[in-house]
Coordinates of C-alpha atoms and ligand atoms in Angstrom, one line a residue:
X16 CA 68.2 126.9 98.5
X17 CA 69.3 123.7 99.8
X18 CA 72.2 123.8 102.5
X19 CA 75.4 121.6 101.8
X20 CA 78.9 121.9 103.1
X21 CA 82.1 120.4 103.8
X22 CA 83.1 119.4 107.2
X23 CA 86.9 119.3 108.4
X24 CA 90.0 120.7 110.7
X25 CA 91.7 122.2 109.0
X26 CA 89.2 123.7 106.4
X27 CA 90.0 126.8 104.9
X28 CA 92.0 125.8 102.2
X29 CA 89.0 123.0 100.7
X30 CA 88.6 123.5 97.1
X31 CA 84.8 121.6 97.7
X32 CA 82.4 124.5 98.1
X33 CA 83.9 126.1 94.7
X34 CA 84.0 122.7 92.9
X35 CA 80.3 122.1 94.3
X36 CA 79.2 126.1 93.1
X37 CA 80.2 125.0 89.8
X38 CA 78.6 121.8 89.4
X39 CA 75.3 123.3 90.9
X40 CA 76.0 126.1 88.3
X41 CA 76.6 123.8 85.6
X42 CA 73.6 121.7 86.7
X43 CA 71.0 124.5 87.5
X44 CA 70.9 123.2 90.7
X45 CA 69.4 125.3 93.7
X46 CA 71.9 124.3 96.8
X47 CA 74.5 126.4 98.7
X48 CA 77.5 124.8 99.8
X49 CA 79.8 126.5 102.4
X50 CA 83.0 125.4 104.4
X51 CA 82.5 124.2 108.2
X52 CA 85.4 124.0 110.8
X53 CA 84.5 121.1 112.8
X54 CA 85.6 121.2 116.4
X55 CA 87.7 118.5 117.5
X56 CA 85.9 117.9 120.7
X57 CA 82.1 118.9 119.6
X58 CA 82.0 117.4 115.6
X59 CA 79.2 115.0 116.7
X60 CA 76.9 117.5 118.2
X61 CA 78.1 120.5 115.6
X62 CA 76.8 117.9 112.9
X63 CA 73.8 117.1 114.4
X64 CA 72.6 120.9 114.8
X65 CA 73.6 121.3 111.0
X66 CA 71.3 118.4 110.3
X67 CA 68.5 120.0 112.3
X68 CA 68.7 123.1 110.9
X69 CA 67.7 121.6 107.5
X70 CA 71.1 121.0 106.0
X71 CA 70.6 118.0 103.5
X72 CA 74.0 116.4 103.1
X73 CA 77.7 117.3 103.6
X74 CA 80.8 116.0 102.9
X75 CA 83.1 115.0 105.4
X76 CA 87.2 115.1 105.3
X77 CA 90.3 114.9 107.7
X78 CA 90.1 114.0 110.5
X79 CA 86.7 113.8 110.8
X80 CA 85.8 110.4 108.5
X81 CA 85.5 107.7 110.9
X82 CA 84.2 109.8 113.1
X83 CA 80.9 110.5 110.7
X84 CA 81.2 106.4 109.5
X85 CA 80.8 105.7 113.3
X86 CA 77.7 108.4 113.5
X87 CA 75.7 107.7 110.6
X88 CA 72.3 105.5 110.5
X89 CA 73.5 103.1 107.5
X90 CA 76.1 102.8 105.1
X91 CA 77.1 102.0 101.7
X92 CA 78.5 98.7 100.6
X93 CA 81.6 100.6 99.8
X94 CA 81.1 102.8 102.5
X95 CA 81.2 99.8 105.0
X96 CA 84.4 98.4 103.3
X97 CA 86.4 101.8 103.6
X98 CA 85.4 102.4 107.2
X99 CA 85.7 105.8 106.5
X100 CA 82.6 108.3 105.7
X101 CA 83.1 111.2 103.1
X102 CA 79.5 111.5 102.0
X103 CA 76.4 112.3 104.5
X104 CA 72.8 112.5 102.8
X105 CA 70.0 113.2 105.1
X106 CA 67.1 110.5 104.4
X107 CA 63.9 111.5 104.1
X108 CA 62.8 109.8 107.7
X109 CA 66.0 112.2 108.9
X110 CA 68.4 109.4 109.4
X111 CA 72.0 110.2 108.3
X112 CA 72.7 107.8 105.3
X113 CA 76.9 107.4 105.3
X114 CA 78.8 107.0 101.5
X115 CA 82.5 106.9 100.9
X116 CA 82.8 108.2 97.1
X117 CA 86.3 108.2 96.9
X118 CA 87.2 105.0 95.6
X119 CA 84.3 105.4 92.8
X120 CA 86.5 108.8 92.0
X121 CA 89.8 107.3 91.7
X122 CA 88.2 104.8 89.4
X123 CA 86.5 107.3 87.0
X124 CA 89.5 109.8 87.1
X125 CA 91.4 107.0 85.9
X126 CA 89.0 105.9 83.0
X127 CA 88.9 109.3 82.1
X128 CA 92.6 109.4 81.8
X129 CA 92.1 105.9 79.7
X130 CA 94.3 104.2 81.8
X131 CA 91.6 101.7 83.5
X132 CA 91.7 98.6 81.4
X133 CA 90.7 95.1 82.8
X134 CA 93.1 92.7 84.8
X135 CA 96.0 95.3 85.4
X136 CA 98.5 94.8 87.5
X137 CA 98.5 97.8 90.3
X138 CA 100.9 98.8 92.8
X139 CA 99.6 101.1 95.6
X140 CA 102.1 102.8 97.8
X141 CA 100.7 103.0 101.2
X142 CA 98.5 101.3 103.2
X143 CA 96.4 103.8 105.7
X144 CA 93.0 105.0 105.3
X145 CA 94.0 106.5 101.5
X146 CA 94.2 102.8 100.6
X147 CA 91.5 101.4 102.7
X148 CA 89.4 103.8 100.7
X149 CA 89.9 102.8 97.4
X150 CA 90.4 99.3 97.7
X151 CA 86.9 97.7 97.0
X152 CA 86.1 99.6 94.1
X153 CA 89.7 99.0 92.0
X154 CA 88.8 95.0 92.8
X155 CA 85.4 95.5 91.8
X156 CA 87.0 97.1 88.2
X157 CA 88.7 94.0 87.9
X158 CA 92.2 95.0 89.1
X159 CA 95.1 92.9 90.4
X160 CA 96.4 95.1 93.4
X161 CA 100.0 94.9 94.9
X162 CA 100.7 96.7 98.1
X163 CA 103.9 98.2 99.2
X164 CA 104.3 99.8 102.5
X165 CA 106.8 100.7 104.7
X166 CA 104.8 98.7 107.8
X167 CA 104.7 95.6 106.3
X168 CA 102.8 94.6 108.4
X169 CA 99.9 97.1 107.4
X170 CA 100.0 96.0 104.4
X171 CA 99.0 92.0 104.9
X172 CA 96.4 93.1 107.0
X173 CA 94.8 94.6 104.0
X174 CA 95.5 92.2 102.2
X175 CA 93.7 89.6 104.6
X176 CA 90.7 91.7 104.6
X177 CA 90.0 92.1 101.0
X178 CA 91.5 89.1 99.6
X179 CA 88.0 87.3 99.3
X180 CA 86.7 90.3 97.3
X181 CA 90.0 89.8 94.1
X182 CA 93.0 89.4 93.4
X183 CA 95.3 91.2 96.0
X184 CA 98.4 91.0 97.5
X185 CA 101.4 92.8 99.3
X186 CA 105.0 93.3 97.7
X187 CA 108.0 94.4 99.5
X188 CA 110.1 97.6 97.8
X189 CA 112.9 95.2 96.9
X190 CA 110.4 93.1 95.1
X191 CA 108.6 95.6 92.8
X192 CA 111.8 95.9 90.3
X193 CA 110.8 91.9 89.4
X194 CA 107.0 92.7 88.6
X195 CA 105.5 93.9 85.5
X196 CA 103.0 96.8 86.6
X197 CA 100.6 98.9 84.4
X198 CA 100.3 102.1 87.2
X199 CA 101.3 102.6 89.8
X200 CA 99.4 104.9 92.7
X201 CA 100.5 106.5 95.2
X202 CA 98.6 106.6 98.5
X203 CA 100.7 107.7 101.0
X204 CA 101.1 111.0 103.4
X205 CA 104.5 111.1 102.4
X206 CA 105.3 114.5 101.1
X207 CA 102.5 116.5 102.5
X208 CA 104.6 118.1 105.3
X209 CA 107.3 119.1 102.7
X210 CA 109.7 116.3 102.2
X211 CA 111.5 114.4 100.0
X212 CA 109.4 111.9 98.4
X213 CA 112.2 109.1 98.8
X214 CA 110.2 105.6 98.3
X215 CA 111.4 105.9 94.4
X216 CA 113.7 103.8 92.6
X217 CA 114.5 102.2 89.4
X218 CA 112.0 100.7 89.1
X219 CA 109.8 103.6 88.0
X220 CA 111.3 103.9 84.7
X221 CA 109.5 100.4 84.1
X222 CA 106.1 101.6 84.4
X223 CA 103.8 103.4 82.1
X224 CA 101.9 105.5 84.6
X225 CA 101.6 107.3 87.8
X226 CA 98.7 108.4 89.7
X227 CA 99.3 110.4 92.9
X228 CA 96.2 111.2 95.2
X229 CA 97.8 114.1 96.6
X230 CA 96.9 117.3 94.4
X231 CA 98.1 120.7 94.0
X232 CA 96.8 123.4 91.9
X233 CA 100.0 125.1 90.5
X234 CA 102.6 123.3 91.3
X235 CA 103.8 119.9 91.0
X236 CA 103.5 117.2 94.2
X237 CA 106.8 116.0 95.7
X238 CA 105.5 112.0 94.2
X239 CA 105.2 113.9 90.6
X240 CA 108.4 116.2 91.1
X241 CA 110.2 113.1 92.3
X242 CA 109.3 111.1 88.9
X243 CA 110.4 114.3 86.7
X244 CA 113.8 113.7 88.4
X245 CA 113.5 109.8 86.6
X246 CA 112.7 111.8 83.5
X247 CA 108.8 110.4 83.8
X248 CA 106.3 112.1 82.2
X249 CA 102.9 110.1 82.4
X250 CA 101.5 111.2 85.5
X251 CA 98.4 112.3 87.1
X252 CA 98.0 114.1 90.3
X253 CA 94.7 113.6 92.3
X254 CA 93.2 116.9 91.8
X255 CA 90.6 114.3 88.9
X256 CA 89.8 112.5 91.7
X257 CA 88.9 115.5 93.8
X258 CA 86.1 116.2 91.5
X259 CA 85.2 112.8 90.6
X260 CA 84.7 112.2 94.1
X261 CA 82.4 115.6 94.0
X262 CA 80.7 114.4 91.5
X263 CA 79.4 111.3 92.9
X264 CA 78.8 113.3 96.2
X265 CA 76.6 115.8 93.9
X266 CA 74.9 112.9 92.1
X267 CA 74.0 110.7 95.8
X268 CA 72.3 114.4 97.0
X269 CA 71.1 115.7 93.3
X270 CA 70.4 112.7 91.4
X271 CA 72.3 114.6 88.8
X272 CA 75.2 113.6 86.7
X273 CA 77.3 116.2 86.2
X274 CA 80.5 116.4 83.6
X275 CA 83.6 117.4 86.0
X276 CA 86.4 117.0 83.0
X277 CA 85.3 120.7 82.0
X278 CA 85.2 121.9 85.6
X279 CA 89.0 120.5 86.1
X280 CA 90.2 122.2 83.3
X281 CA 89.0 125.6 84.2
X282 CA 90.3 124.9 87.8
X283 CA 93.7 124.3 86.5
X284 CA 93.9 127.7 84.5
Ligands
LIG4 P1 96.0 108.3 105.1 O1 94.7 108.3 105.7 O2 96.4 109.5 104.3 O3 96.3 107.1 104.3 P2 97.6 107.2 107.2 O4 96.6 106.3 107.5 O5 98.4 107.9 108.3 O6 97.1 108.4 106.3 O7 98.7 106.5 106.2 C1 99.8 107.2 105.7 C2 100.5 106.3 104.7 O8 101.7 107.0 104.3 C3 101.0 105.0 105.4 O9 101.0 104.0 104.4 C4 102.4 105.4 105.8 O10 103.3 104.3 105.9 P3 103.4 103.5 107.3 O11 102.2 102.6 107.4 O12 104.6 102.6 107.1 O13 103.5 104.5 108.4 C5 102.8 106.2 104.6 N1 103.9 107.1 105.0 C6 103.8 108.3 105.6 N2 105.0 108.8 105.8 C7 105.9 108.0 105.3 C8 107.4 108.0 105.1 N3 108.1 109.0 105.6 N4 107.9 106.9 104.5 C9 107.2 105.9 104.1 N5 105.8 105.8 104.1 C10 105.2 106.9 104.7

């Protein structure tokens, strides 16, 4: 069977290698896809062994994705505008071909959800590599994207590196109350190490839905718990993207389309 996995540090808690099982099941697809620890001073040689020893493609996460953009061969357009690497597909000459499907996933997750129309207004909170990811494909789906950071400053120069590819700009916290937004994503770390998710306000009660790229399976995130507190109930964590991302990952390797919606829900039981 064909060899896959999913490199990062930490690793053992990646849902990929079950998600992957099941769309190989679903698929009748013959690949095995384990779980690698990379080392944080050897990833570039421990990747290159796995590539020797036949592996055809992995995916790559924290900390580890500019690391494997800066490795591959050659990239993806979107790849190239992310900067950042989750995808690797050995090509059949053996160079490392680099994709960033993550953007592609946050855009199918939310036309799943039916909440990717044309010409929306967007406000992203955040504005590190989470952003940088997703940013080319949302313009590309025709969306008007305002970003709010804490480091201004982080924003604009997002802003000044996509703003030739749609409509984009930056919007400080005390400005979002006067804009009319359709969603509202958020993109941040915030929350991850257990805290308070306190970039909320008003405002939120003016928008008709939230998608948070942070996922957990059982519980709610501290973005979605926060929103509960504004009596919000249209939200979304990113455990869709998760898959969707898979997905396109499975169908770059497989050239297989695979249905993740019935995957998510069995996940979520
Ligand atoms: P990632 O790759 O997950 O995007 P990152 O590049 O470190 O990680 O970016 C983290 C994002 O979360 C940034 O937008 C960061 O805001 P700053 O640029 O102002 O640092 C945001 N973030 C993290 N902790 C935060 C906090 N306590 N308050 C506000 N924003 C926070």
């Amino acid at each position: 069977r064909d060899q896959y996995a999913v490199w990062g540090n930490p690793i053992e808690h990646s849902l990929s290698p079950r998600i992957q099982m099941d769309f190989a099941k679903a698929t009748g697809q013959p690949i095995v896809y384990t779980k690698k620890l990379g080392s944080l001073e050897r990833f570039e040689q421990e990747l290159s062994l796995f590539f020797q020893d036949g592996a055809m493609g992995c995916n790559i996460t924290a900390p580890f994705k500019q690391r494997a953009f800066a490795l591959a061969d050659l990239h993806s357009e979107r790849c190239l505008h992310a900067k950042s690497c989750n995808t690797l597909k050995k090509l059949p000459d053996g160079r490392l071909y680099a994709d960033n499907t993550d953007g592609i996933g946050l855009v199918n997750d939310l036309t799943r959800l039916n909440w990717l129309v044309p010409h929306q207004n967007i406000l992203i909170l955040g504005a590190g590599g989470a952003t940088q990811g997703v940013l080319y494909p949302l313009l590309q789906a025709q969306q008007h994207i305002f970003i709010a950071n804490r480091n201004e400053e982080k924003a604009q120069a997002l802003v000044n590196e996509f703003q030739d590819l749609g409509a984009i700009s930056t919007i400080s916290f005390a400005d979002i109350a006067t804009q009319r937004f359709d969603l509202c994503i958020n993109a941040t770390s915030l929350g991850l190490n257990g805290e308070d998710f306190t970039l909320l306000g008003n405002w939120v009660r003016h928008i008709p839905h939230f998608y948070d790229m942070q996922y957990k399976l059982h519980e709610d995130t501290p973005f979605i718990k926060k929103l509960k507190s504004y009596q919000i109930s249209d939200y979304a964590d990113g455990l869709g993207m998760l898959l969707a991302q898979g997905a396109e990952s499975f169908a770059l390797w497989r050239n297989v389309k695979v249905d993740y919606a019935a995957i998510l829900k069995e996940l979520r039981k």
